Amino acid sequence: RKEVEQDPGPFNVPEGATVAFNCTYSNSASQSFFWYRQDCRKEPKLLMSVYSSGNEDGRFTAQLNRASQYISLLIRDSKLSDSATYLCVVLGLGGGSYIPKFGRGTSLIVHP
Amino acid sequence: EAQVTQNPRYLITVTGKKLTVTCSQNMNHEYMSWYRQDPGLGLRQIYYSMNVEVTDKGDVPEGYKVSRKEKRNFPLILESPSPNQTSLYFCASSSTNRAEQYFGPGTRLTVT
């Protein structure tokens, strides 16, 4: 089982739709969780951190489910500009240090 | 402007010719790391550094070297590049090893 797994998609949705992605992780001792956005062959940029209590930033909501070891990202009222690849990042303790593990990303395409 | 810079952005070289990709950050971050991104494999960590003179291997360190003589700089060295090191490379920094990372714009390396 891979350490961090994401459905690669693509998720093809119309403007205005609500879409959700999940990301599962295998290390139960993982401590920090993030969602990044990456546009085609550009650098990843932080979208939001994921807290135990969940967090919301405008149209974006992130949740953490420790019992089932997954994080989720919900995008409401999708915009064309949301088209990108969404990477989940999980920080797990390894060898005495926190090692970030990236999922392979989920591709989102929002069409008119 | 807070940023991570990498140079060169694009590089085509031949097998065995030593090269260095520079990385510099102006945010006084302690933690820096190098990743490579390949289609279908996502981002994989090559090396990381917790602070000056402290470096450690990531998931795919073979064929790479790094140094951290100053806090702001973290060069990636390929002593004898091979075609399987053709990839998109990202440098990243963060205030701690548990915080969100800021990525450089990427270096596209082709080894023939």
mmCIF file with all atom_site columns, N, CA and C in Angstrom, chain B residues 16-78:
data_model
loop_
_atom_site.group_PDB
_atom_site.id
_atom_site.type_symbol
_atom_site.label_atom_id
_atom_site.label_alt_id
_atom_site.label_comp_id
_atom_site.label_asym_id
_atom_site.label_entity_id
_atom_site.label_seq_id
_atom_site.pdbx_PDB_ins_code
_atom_site.Cartn_x
_atom_site.Cartn_y
_atom_site.Cartn_z
_atom_site.occupancy
_atom_site.B_iso_or_equiv
_atom_site.pdbx_formal_charge
_atom_site.auth_seq_id
_atom_site.auth_comp_id
_atom_site.auth_asym_id
_atom_site.auth_atom_id
_atom_site.pdbx_PDB_model_num
ATOM 1   N N  . GLY B 1 16 ? 27.249 12.274 -17.585 1.00 0.00 ? 16 GLY B N  1
ATOM 2   C CA . GLY B 1 16 ? 28.565 12.369 -16.967 1.00 0.00 ? 16 GLY B CA 1
ATOM 3   C C  . GLY B 1 16 ? 29.100 13.765 -16.726 1.00 0.00 ? 16 GLY B C  1
ATOM 4   N N  . LYS B 1 17 ? 28.442 14.769 -17.233 1.00 0.00 ? 17 LYS B N  1
ATOM 5   C CA . LYS B 1 17 ? 28.936 16.135 -17.067 1.00 0.00 ? 17 LYS B CA 1
ATOM 6   C C  . LYS B 1 17 ? 28.349 16.745 -15.801 1.00 0.00 ? 17 LYS B C  1
ATOM 7   N N  . LYS B 1 18 ? 29.192 16.960 -14.823 1.00 0.00 ? 18 LYS B N  1
ATOM 8   C CA . LYS B 1 18 ? 28.750 17.454 -13.515 1.00 0.00 ? 18 LYS B CA 1
ATOM 9   C C  . LYS B 1 18 ? 27.964 18.742 -13.641 1.00 0.00 ? 18 LYS B C  1
ATOM 10  N N  . LEU B 1 19 ? 26.904 18.859 -12.839 1.00 0.00 ? 19 LEU B N  1
ATOM 11  C CA . LEU B 1 19 ? 26.126 20.086 -12.855 1.00 0.00 ? 19 LEU B CA 1
ATOM 12  C C  . LEU B 1 19 ? 25.610 20.394 -11.461 1.00 0.00 ? 19 LEU B C  1
ATOM 13  N N  . THR B 1 20 ? 25.304 21.664 -11.266 1.00 0.00 ? 20 THR B N  1
ATOM 14  C CA . THR B 1 20 ? 24.753 22.145 -9.995  1.00 0.00 ? 20 THR B CA 1
ATOM 15  C C  . THR B 1 20 ? 23.516 22.979 -10.283 1.00 0.00 ? 20 THR B C  1
ATOM 16  N N  . VAL B 1 21 ? 22.455 22.703 -9.551  1.00 0.00 ? 21 VAL B N  1
ATOM 17  C CA . VAL B 1 21 ? 21.257 23.527 -9.600  1.00 0.00 ? 21 VAL B CA 1
ATOM 18  C C  . VAL B 1 21 ? 21.195 24.307 -8.292  1.00 0.00 ? 21 VAL B C  1
ATOM 19  N N  . THR B 1 22 ? 21.133 25.611 -8.411  1.00 0.00 ? 22 THR B N  1
ATOM 20  C CA . THR B 1 22 ? 21.140 26.427 -7.190  1.00 0.00 ? 22 THR B CA 1
ATOM 21  C C  . THR B 1 22 ? 19.723 26.662 -6.690  1.00 0.00 ? 22 THR B C  1
ATOM 22  N N  . CYS B 1 23 ? 19.621 26.871 -5.400  1.00 0.00 ? 23 CYS B N  1
ATOM 23  C CA . CYS B 1 23 ? 18.346 27.182 -4.755  1.00 0.00 ? 23 CYS B CA 1
ATOM 24  C C  . CYS B 1 23 ? 18.630 28.192 -3.656  1.00 0.00 ? 23 CYS B C  1
ATOM 25  N N  . SER B 1 24 ? 17.817 29.234 -3.627  1.00 0.00 ? 24 SER B N  1
ATOM 26  C CA . SER B 1 24 ? 17.999 30.253 -2.606  1.00 0.00 ? 24 SER B CA 1
ATOM 27  C C  . SER B 1 24 ? 16.648 30.737 -2.119  1.00 0.00 ? 24 SER B C  1
ATOM 28  N N  . GLN B 1 25 ? 16.539 30.966 -0.804  1.00 0.00 ? 25 GLN B N  1
ATOM 29  C CA . GLN B 1 25 ? 15.296 31.497 -0.228  1.00 0.00 ? 25 GLN B CA 1
ATOM 30  C C  . GLN B 1 25 ? 15.620 32.717 0.623   1.00 0.00 ? 25 GLN B C  1
ATOM 31  N N  . ASN B 1 26 ? 14.683 33.670 0.637   1.00 0.00 ? 26 ASN B N  1
ATOM 32  C CA . ASN B 1 26 ? 14.900 34.921 1.371   1.00 0.00 ? 26 ASN B CA 1
ATOM 33  C C  . ASN B 1 26 ? 13.961 35.061 2.560   1.00 0.00 ? 26 ASN B C  1
ATOM 34  N N  . MET B 1 27 ? 13.465 33.940 3.072   1.00 0.00 ? 27 MET B N  1
ATOM 35  C CA . MET B 1 27 ? 12.493 33.972 4.159   1.00 0.00 ? 27 MET B CA 1
ATOM 36  C C  . MET B 1 27 ? 13.095 33.542 5.496   1.00 0.00 ? 27 MET B C  1
ATOM 37  N N  . ASN B 1 28 ? 14.386 33.355 5.526   1.00 0.00 ? 28 ASN B N  1
ATOM 38  C CA . ASN B 1 28 ? 15.079 32.919 6.736   1.00 0.00 ? 28 ASN B CA 1
ATOM 39  C C  . ASN B 1 28 ? 14.560 31.563 7.243   1.00 0.00 ? 28 ASN B C  1
ATOM 40  N N  . HIS B 1 29 ? 14.157 30.727 6.309   1.00 0.00 ? 29 HIS B N  1
ATOM 41  C CA . HIS B 1 29 ? 13.647 29.412 6.680   1.00 0.00 ? 29 HIS B CA 1
ATOM 42  C C  . HIS B 1 29 ? 14.774 28.471 7.058   1.00 0.00 ? 29 HIS B C  1
ATOM 43  N N  . GLU B 1 30 ? 14.495 27.638 8.060   1.00 0.00 ? 30 GLU B N  1
ATOM 44  C CA . GLU B 1 30 ? 15.496 26.665 8.479   1.00 0.00 ? 30 GLU B CA 1
ATOM 45  C C  . GLU B 1 30 ? 15.465 25.404 7.622   1.00 0.00 ? 30 GLU B C  1
ATOM 46  N N  . TYR B 1 31 ? 14.288 25.010 7.207   1.00 0.00 ? 31 TYR B N  1
ATOM 47  C CA . TYR B 1 31 ? 14.114 23.736 6.521   1.00 0.00 ? 31 TYR B CA 1
ATOM 48  C C  . TYR B 1 31 ? 14.074 23.948 5.015   1.00 0.00 ? 31 TYR B C  1
ATOM 49  N N  . MET B 1 32 ? 14.899 23.175 4.303   1.00 0.00 ? 32 MET B N  1
ATOM 50  C CA . MET B 1 32 ? 14.895 23.225 2.847   1.00 0.00 ? 32 MET B CA 1
ATOM 51  C C  . MET B 1 32 ? 14.961 21.806 2.305   1.00 0.00 ? 32 MET B C  1
ATOM 52  N N  . SER B 1 33 ? 14.429 21.612 1.114   1.00 0.00 ? 33 SER B N  1
ATOM 53  C CA . SER B 1 33 ? 14.449 20.271 0.544   1.00 0.00 ? 33 SER B CA 1
ATOM 54  C C  . SER B 1 33 ? 14.420 20.329 -0.975  1.00 0.00 ? 33 SER B C  1
ATOM 55  N N  . TRP B 1 34 ? 14.794 19.231 -1.572  1.00 0.00 ? 34 TRP B N  1
ATOM 56  C CA . TRP B 1 34 ? 14.756 19.056 -3.010  1.00 0.00 ? 34 TRP B CA 1
ATOM 57  C C  . TRP B 1 34 ? 13.836 17.891 -3.364  1.00 0.00 ? 34 TRP B C  1
ATOM 58  N N  . TYR B 1 35 ? 13.061 18.100 -4.438  1.00 0.00 ? 35 TYR B N  1
ATOM 59  C CA . TYR B 1 35 ? 12.160 17.074 -4.929  1.00 0.00 ? 35 TYR B CA 1
ATOM 60  C C  . TYR B 1 35 ? 12.381 16.895 -6.435  1.00 0.00 ? 35 TYR B C  1
ATOM 61  N N  . ARG B 1 36 ? 12.037 15.731 -6.895  1.00 0.00 ? 36 ARG B N  1
ATOM 62  C CA . ARG B 1 36 ? 11.903 15.533 -8.322  1.00 0.00 ? 36 ARG B CA 1
ATOM 63  C C  . ARG B 1 36 ? 10.479 15.075 -8.612  1.00 0.00 ? 36 ARG B C  1
ATOM 64  N N  . GLN B 1 37 ? 9.977  15.495 -9.762  1.00 0.00 ? 37 GLN B N  1
ATOM 65  C CA . GLN B 1 37 ? 8.617  15.138 -10.124 1.00 0.00 ? 37 GLN B CA 1
ATOM 66  C C  . GLN B 1 37 ? 8.635  14.471 -11.490 1.00 0.00 ? 37 GLN B C  1
ATOM 67  N N  . ASP B 1 38 ? 8.119  13.273 -11.535 1.00 0.00 ? 38 ASP B N  1
ATOM 68  C CA . ASP B 1 38 ? 8.073  12.496 -12.762 1.00 0.00 ? 38 ASP B CA 1
ATOM 69  C C  . ASP B 1 38 ? 6.641  12.059 -13.030 1.00 0.00 ? 38 ASP B C  1
ATOM 70  N N  . PRO B 1 39 ? 6.253  11.983 -14.292 1.00 0.00 ? 39 PRO B N  1
ATOM 71  C CA . PRO B 1 39 ? 4.873  11.588 -14.633 1.00 0.00 ? 39 PRO B CA 1
ATOM 72  C C  . PRO B 1 39 ? 4.503  10.256 -13.988 1.00 0.00 ? 39 PRO B C  1
ATOM 73  N N  . GLY B 1 40 ? 3.346  10.248 -13.348 1.00 0.00 ? 40 GLY B N  1
ATOM 74  C CA . GLY B 1 40 ? 2.855  9.023  -12.734 1.00 0.00 ? 40 GLY B CA 1
ATOM 75  C C  . GLY B 1 40 ? 3.474  8.685  -11.395 1.00 0.00 ? 40 GLY B C  1
ATOM 76  N N  . LEU B 1 41 ? 4.507  9.437  -11.003 1.00 0.00 ? 41 LEU B N  1
ATOM 77  C CA . LEU B 1 41 ? 5.178  9.132  -9.731  1.00 0.00 ? 41 LEU B CA 1
ATOM 78  C C  . LEU B 1 41 ? 5.017  10.232 -8.703  1.00 0.00 ? 41 LEU B C  1
ATOM 79  N N  . GLY B 1 42 ? 4.553  11.365 -9.109  1.00 0.00 ? 42 GLY B N  1
ATOM 80  C CA . GLY B 1 42 ? 4.372  12.448 -8.156  1.00 0.00 ? 42 GLY B CA 1
ATOM 81  C C  . GLY B 1 42 ? 5.691  13.045 -7.698  1.00 0.00 ? 42 GLY B C  1
ATOM 82  N N  . LEU B 1 43 ? 5.630  13.811 -6.640  1.00 0.00 ? 43 LEU B N  1
ATOM 83  C CA . LEU B 1 43 ? 6.816  14.463 -6.076  1.00 0.00 ? 43 LEU B CA 1
ATOM 84  C C  . LEU B 1 43 ? 7.505  13.516 -5.112  1.00 0.00 ? 43 LEU B C  1
ATOM 85  N N  . ARG B 1 44 ? 8.789  13.352 -5.288  1.00 0.00 ? 44 ARG B N  1
ATOM 86  C CA . ARG B 1 44 ? 9.570  12.510 -4.383  1.00 0.00 ? 44 ARG B CA 1
ATOM 87  C C  . ARG B 1 44 ? 10.742 13.317 -3.832  1.00 0.00 ? 44 ARG B C  1
ATOM 88  N N  . GLN B 1 45 ? 10.962 13.183 -2.534  1.00 0.00 ? 45 GLN B N  1
ATOM 89  C CA . GLN B 1 45 ? 11.999 13.975 -1.893  1.00 0.00 ? 45 GLN B CA 1
ATOM 90  C C  . GLN B 1 45 ? 13.370 13.354 -2.124  1.00 0.00 ? 45 GLN B C  1
ATOM 91  N N  . ILE B 1 46 ? 14.324 14.190 -2.504  1.00 0.00 ? 46 ILE B N  1
ATOM 92  C CA . ILE B 1 46 ? 15.682 13.723 -2.778  1.00 0.00 ? 46 ILE B CA 1
ATOM 93  C C  . ILE B 1 46 ? 16.550 13.868 -1.526  1.00 0.00 ? 46 ILE B C  1
ATOM 94  N N  . TYR B 1 47 ? 16.659 15.072 -1.030  1.00 0.00 ? 47 TYR B N  1
ATOM 95  C CA . TYR B 1 47 ? 17.408 15.398 0.176   1.00 0.00 ? 47 TYR B CA 1
ATOM 96  C C  . TYR B 1 47 ? 16.680 16.509 0.896   1.00 0.00 ? 47 TYR B C  1
ATOM 97  N N  . TYR B 1 48 ? 16.961 16.620 2.182   1.00 0.00 ? 48 TYR B N  1
ATOM 98  C CA . TYR B 1 48 ? 16.440 17.749 2.934   1.00 0.00 ? 48 TYR B CA 1
ATOM 99  C C  . TYR B 1 48 ? 17.483 18.228 3.926   1.00 0.00 ? 48 TYR B C  1
ATOM 100 N N  . SER B 1 49 ? 17.244 19.437 4.439   1.00 0.00 ? 49 SER B N  1
ATOM 101 C CA . SER B 1 49 ? 18.172 20.029 5.390   1.00 0.00 ? 49 SER B CA 1
ATOM 102 C C  . SER B 1 49 ? 17.373 20.712 6.485   1.00 0.00 ? 49 SER B C  1
ATOM 103 N N  . MET B 1 50 ? 17.679 20.343 7.734   1.00 0.00 ? 50 MET B N  1
ATOM 104 C CA . MET B 1 50 ? 16.969 20.934 8.862   1.00 0.00 ? 50 MET B CA 1
ATOM 105 C C  . MET B 1 50 ? 17.564 22.289 9.246   1.00 0.00 ? 50 MET B C  1
ATOM 106 N N  . ASN B 1 51 ? 18.829 22.478 8.916   1.00 0.00 ? 51 ASN B N  1
ATOM 107 C CA . ASN B 1 51 ? 19.485 23.746 9.226   1.00 0.00 ? 51 ASN B CA 1
ATOM 108 C C  . ASN B 1 51 ? 20.874 23.737 8.602   1.00 0.00 ? 51 ASN B C  1
ATOM 109 N N  . VAL B 1 52 ? 21.624 24.795 8.817   1.00 0.00 ? 52 VAL B N  1
ATOM 110 C CA . VAL B 1 52 ? 22.970 24.889 8.251   1.00 0.00 ? 52 VAL B CA 1
ATOM 111 C C  . VAL B 1 52 ? 23.804 23.688 8.688   1.00 0.00 ? 52 VAL B C  1
ATOM 112 N N  . GLU B 1 53 ? 24.476 23.086 7.721   1.00 0.00 ? 53 GLU B N  1
ATOM 113 C CA . GLU B 1 53 ? 25.370 21.947 7.945   1.00 0.00 ? 53 GLU B CA 1
ATOM 114 C C  . GLU B 1 53 ? 24.634 20.677 8.384   1.00 0.00 ? 53 GLU B C  1
ATOM 115 N N  . VAL B 1 54 ? 23.314 20.664 8.283   1.00 0.00 ? 54 VAL B N  1
ATOM 116 C CA . VAL B 1 54 ? 22.538 19.471 8.632   1.00 0.00 ? 54 VAL B CA 1
ATOM 117 C C  . VAL B 1 54 ? 21.728 19.043 7.426   1.00 0.00 ? 54 VAL B C  1
ATOM 118 N N  . THR B 1 55 ? 22.128 17.933 6.808   1.00 0.00 ? 55 THR B N  1
ATOM 119 C CA . THR B 1 55 ? 21.397 17.423 5.654   1.00 0.00 ? 55 THR B CA 1
ATOM 120 C C  . THR B 1 55 ? 21.115 15.942 5.840   1.00 0.00 ? 55 THR B C  1
ATOM 121 N N  . ASP B 1 56 ? 20.087 15.454 5.155   1.00 0.00 ? 56 ASP B N  1
ATOM 122 C CA . ASP B 1 56 ? 19.749 14.041 5.272   1.00 0.00 ? 56 ASP B CA 1
ATOM 123 C C  . ASP B 1 56 ? 19.065 13.571 4.000   1.00 0.00 ? 56 ASP B C  1
ATOM 124 N N  . LYS B 1 57 ? 19.122 12.261 3.794   1.00 0.00 ? 57 LYS B N  1
ATOM 125 C CA . LYS B 1 57 ? 18.558 11.675 2.591   1.00 0.00 ? 57 LYS B CA 1
ATOM 126 C C  . LYS B 1 57 ? 17.038 11.628 2.650   1.00 0.00 ? 57 LYS B C  1
ATOM 127 N N  . GLY B 1 58 ? 16.444 11.847 1.498   1.00 0.00 ? 58 GLY B N  1
ATOM 128 C CA . GLY B 1 58 ? 15.013 11.642 1.360   1.00 0.00 ? 58 GLY B CA 1
ATOM 129 C C  . GLY B 1 58 ? 14.739 10.265 0.787   1.00 0.00 ? 58 GLY B C  1
ATOM 130 N N  . ASP B 1 59 ? 13.746 10.173 -0.067  1.00 0.00 ? 59 ASP B N  1
ATOM 131 C CA . ASP B 1 59 ? 13.351 8.880  -0.613  1.00 0.00 ? 59 ASP B CA 1
ATOM 132 C C  . ASP B 1 59 ? 14.213 8.411  -1.784  1.00 0.00 ? 59 ASP B C  1
ATOM 133 N N  . VAL B 1 60 ? 14.749 9.359  -2.550  1.00 0.00 ? 60 VAL B N  1
ATOM 134 C CA . VAL B 1 60 ? 15.491 8.994  -3.765  1.00 0.00 ? 60 VAL B CA 1
ATOM 135 C C  . VAL B 1 60 ? 16.807 9.748  -3.853  1.00 0.00 ? 60 VAL B C  1
ATOM 136 N N  . PRO B 1 61 ? 17.755 9.526  -2.931  1.00 0.00 ? 61 PRO B N  1
ATOM 137 C CA . PRO B 1 61 ? 18.992 10.304 -2.903  1.00 0.00 ? 61 PRO B CA 1
ATOM 138 C C  . PRO B 1 61 ? 20.086 9.839  -3.862  1.00 0.00 ? 61 PRO B C  1
ATOM 139 N N  . GLU B 1 62 ? 19.948 8.650  -4.416  1.00 0.00 ? 62 GLU B N  1
ATOM 140 C CA . GLU B 1 62 ? 21.045 8.091  -5.213  1.00 0.00 ? 62 GLU B CA 1
ATOM 141 C C  . GLU B 1 62 ? 21.357 8.970  -6.423  1.00 0.00 ? 62 GLU B C  1
ATOM 142 N N  . GLY B 1 63 ? 22.639 9.282  -6.570  1.00 0.00 ? 63 GLY B N  1
ATOM 143 C CA . GLY B 1 63 ? 23.079 10.078 -7.709  1.00 0.00 ? 63 GLY B CA 1
ATOM 144 C C  . GLY B 1 63 ? 23.074 11.576 -7.462  1.00 0.00 ? 63 GLY B C  1
ATOM 145 N N  . TYR B 1 64 ? 22.723 11.992 -6.255  1.00 0.00 ? 64 TYR B N  1
ATOM 146 C CA . TYR B 1 64 ? 22.641 13.415 -5.916  1.00 0.00 ? 64 TYR B CA 1
ATOM 147 C C  . TYR B 1 64 ? 23.473 13.718 -4.678  1.00 0.00 ? 64 TYR B C  1
ATOM 148 N N  . LYS B 1 65 ? 23.910 14.959 -4.604  1.00 0.00 ? 65 LYS B N  1
ATOM 149 C CA . LYS B 1 65 ? 24.551 15.475 -3.394  1.00 0.00 ? 65 LYS B CA 1
ATOM 150 C C  . LYS B 1 65 ? 23.976 16.846 -3.118  1.00 0.00 ? 65 LYS B C  1
ATOM 151 N N  . VAL B 1 66 ? 24.056 17.251 -1.867  1.00 0.00 ? 66 VAL B N  1
ATOM 152 C CA . VAL B 1 66 ? 23.617 18.596 -1.487  1.00 0.00 ? 66 VAL B CA 1
ATOM 153 C C  . VAL B 1 66 ? 24.613 19.152 -0.477  1.00 0.00 ? 66 VAL B C  1
ATOM 154 N N  . SER B 1 67 ? 24.507 20.442 -0.256  1.00 0.00 ? 67 SER B N  1
ATOM 155 C CA . SER B 1 67 ? 25.266 21.075 0.818   1.00 0.00 ? 67 SER B CA 1
ATOM 156 C C  . SER B 1 67 ? 24.444 22.219 1.383   1.00 0.00 ? 67 SER B C  1
ATOM 157 N N  . ARG B 1 68 ? 24.704 22.549 2.624   1.00 0.00 ? 68 ARG B N  1
ATOM 158 C CA . ARG B 1 68 ? 23.987 23.659 3.249   1.00 0.00 ? 68 ARG B CA 1
ATOM 159 C C  . ARG B 1 68 ? 25.001 24.446 4.105   1.00 0.00 ? 68 ARG B C  1
ATOM 160 N N  . LYS B 1 69 ? 25.758 25.254 3.403   1.00 0.00 ? 69 LYS B N  1
ATOM 161 C CA . LYS B 1 69 ? 26.781 26.055 4.090   1.00 0.00 ? 69 LYS B CA 1
ATOM 162 C C  . LYS B 1 69 ? 26.219 27.363 4.631   1.00 0.00 ? 69 LYS B C  1
ATOM 163 N N  . GLU B 1 70 ? 25.158 27.837 4.005   1.00 0.00 ? 70 GLU B N  1
ATOM 164 C CA . GLU B 1 70 ? 24.486 29.051 4.459   1.00 0.00 ? 70 GLU B CA 1
ATOM 165 C C  . GLU B 1 70 ? 22.997 28.736 4.588   1.00 0.00 ? 70 GLU B C  1
ATOM 166 N N  . LYS B 1 71 ? 22.327 29.489 5.424   1.00 0.00 ? 71 LYS B N  1
ATOM 167 C CA . LYS B 1 71 ? 20.918 29.220 5.655   1.00 0.00 ? 71 LYS B CA 1
ATOM 168 C C  . LYS B 1 71 ? 20.094 29.410 4.377   1.00 0.00 ? 71 LYS B C  1
ATOM 169 N N  . ARG B 1 72 ? 20.408 30.396 3.580   1.00 0.00 ? 72 ARG B N  1
ATOM 170 C CA . ARG B 1 72 ? 19.569 30.725 2.448   1.00 0.00 ? 72 ARG B CA 1
ATOM 171 C C  . ARG B 1 72 ? 19.777 29.832 1.224   1.00 0.00 ? 72 ARG B C  1
ATOM 172 N N  . ASN B 1 73 ? 20.904 29.138 1.123   1.00 0.00 ? 73 ASN B N  1
ATOM 173 C CA . ASN B 1 73 ? 21.231 28.398 -0.093  1.00 0.00 ? 73 ASN B CA 1
ATOM 174 C C  . ASN B 1 73 ? 21.277 26.894 0.129   1.00 0.00 ? 73 ASN B C  1
ATOM 175 N N  . PHE B 1 74 ? 20.799 26.169 -0.867  1.00 0.00 ? 74 PHE B N  1
ATOM 176 C CA . PHE B 1 74 ? 20.764 24.709 -0.764  1.00 0.00 ? 74 PHE B CA 1
ATOM 177 C C  . PHE B 1 74 ? 20.941 24.131 -2.169  1.00 0.00 ? 74 PHE B C  1
ATOM 178 N N  . PRO B 1 75 ? 22.165 24.100 -2.675  1.00 0.00 ? 75 PRO B N  1
ATOM 179 C CA . PRO B 1 75 ? 22.394 23.619 -4.039  1.00 0.00 ? 75 PRO B CA 1
ATOM 180 C C  . PRO B 1 75 ? 22.269 22.104 -4.163  1.00 0.00 ? 75 PRO B C  1
ATOM 181 N N  . LEU B 1 76 ? 21.809 21.685 -5.310  1.00 0.00 ? 76 LEU B N  1
ATOM 182 C CA . LEU B 1 76 ? 21.706 20.260 -5.648  1.00 0.00 ? 76 LEU B CA 1
ATOM 183 C C  . LEU B 1 76 ? 22.784 19.942 -6.675  1.00 0.00 ? 76 LEU B C  1
ATOM 184 N N  . ILE B 1 77 ? 23.575 18.935 -6.398  1.00 0.00 ? 77 ILE B N  1
ATOM 185 C CA . ILE B 1 77 ? 24.717 18.598 -7.246  1.00 0.00 ? 77 ILE B CA 1
ATOM 186 C C  . ILE B 1 77 ? 24.519 17.215 -7.843  1.00 0.00 ? 77 ILE B C  1
ATOM 187 N N  . LEU B 1 78 ? 24.701 17.142 -9.155  1.00 0.00 ? 78 LEU B N  1
ATOM 188 C CA . LEU B 1 78 ? 24.704 15.853 -9.839  1.00 0.00 ? 78 LEU B CA 1
ATOM 189 C C  . LEU B 1 78 ? 26.123 15.637 -10.349 1.00 0.00 ? 78 LEU B C  1
#
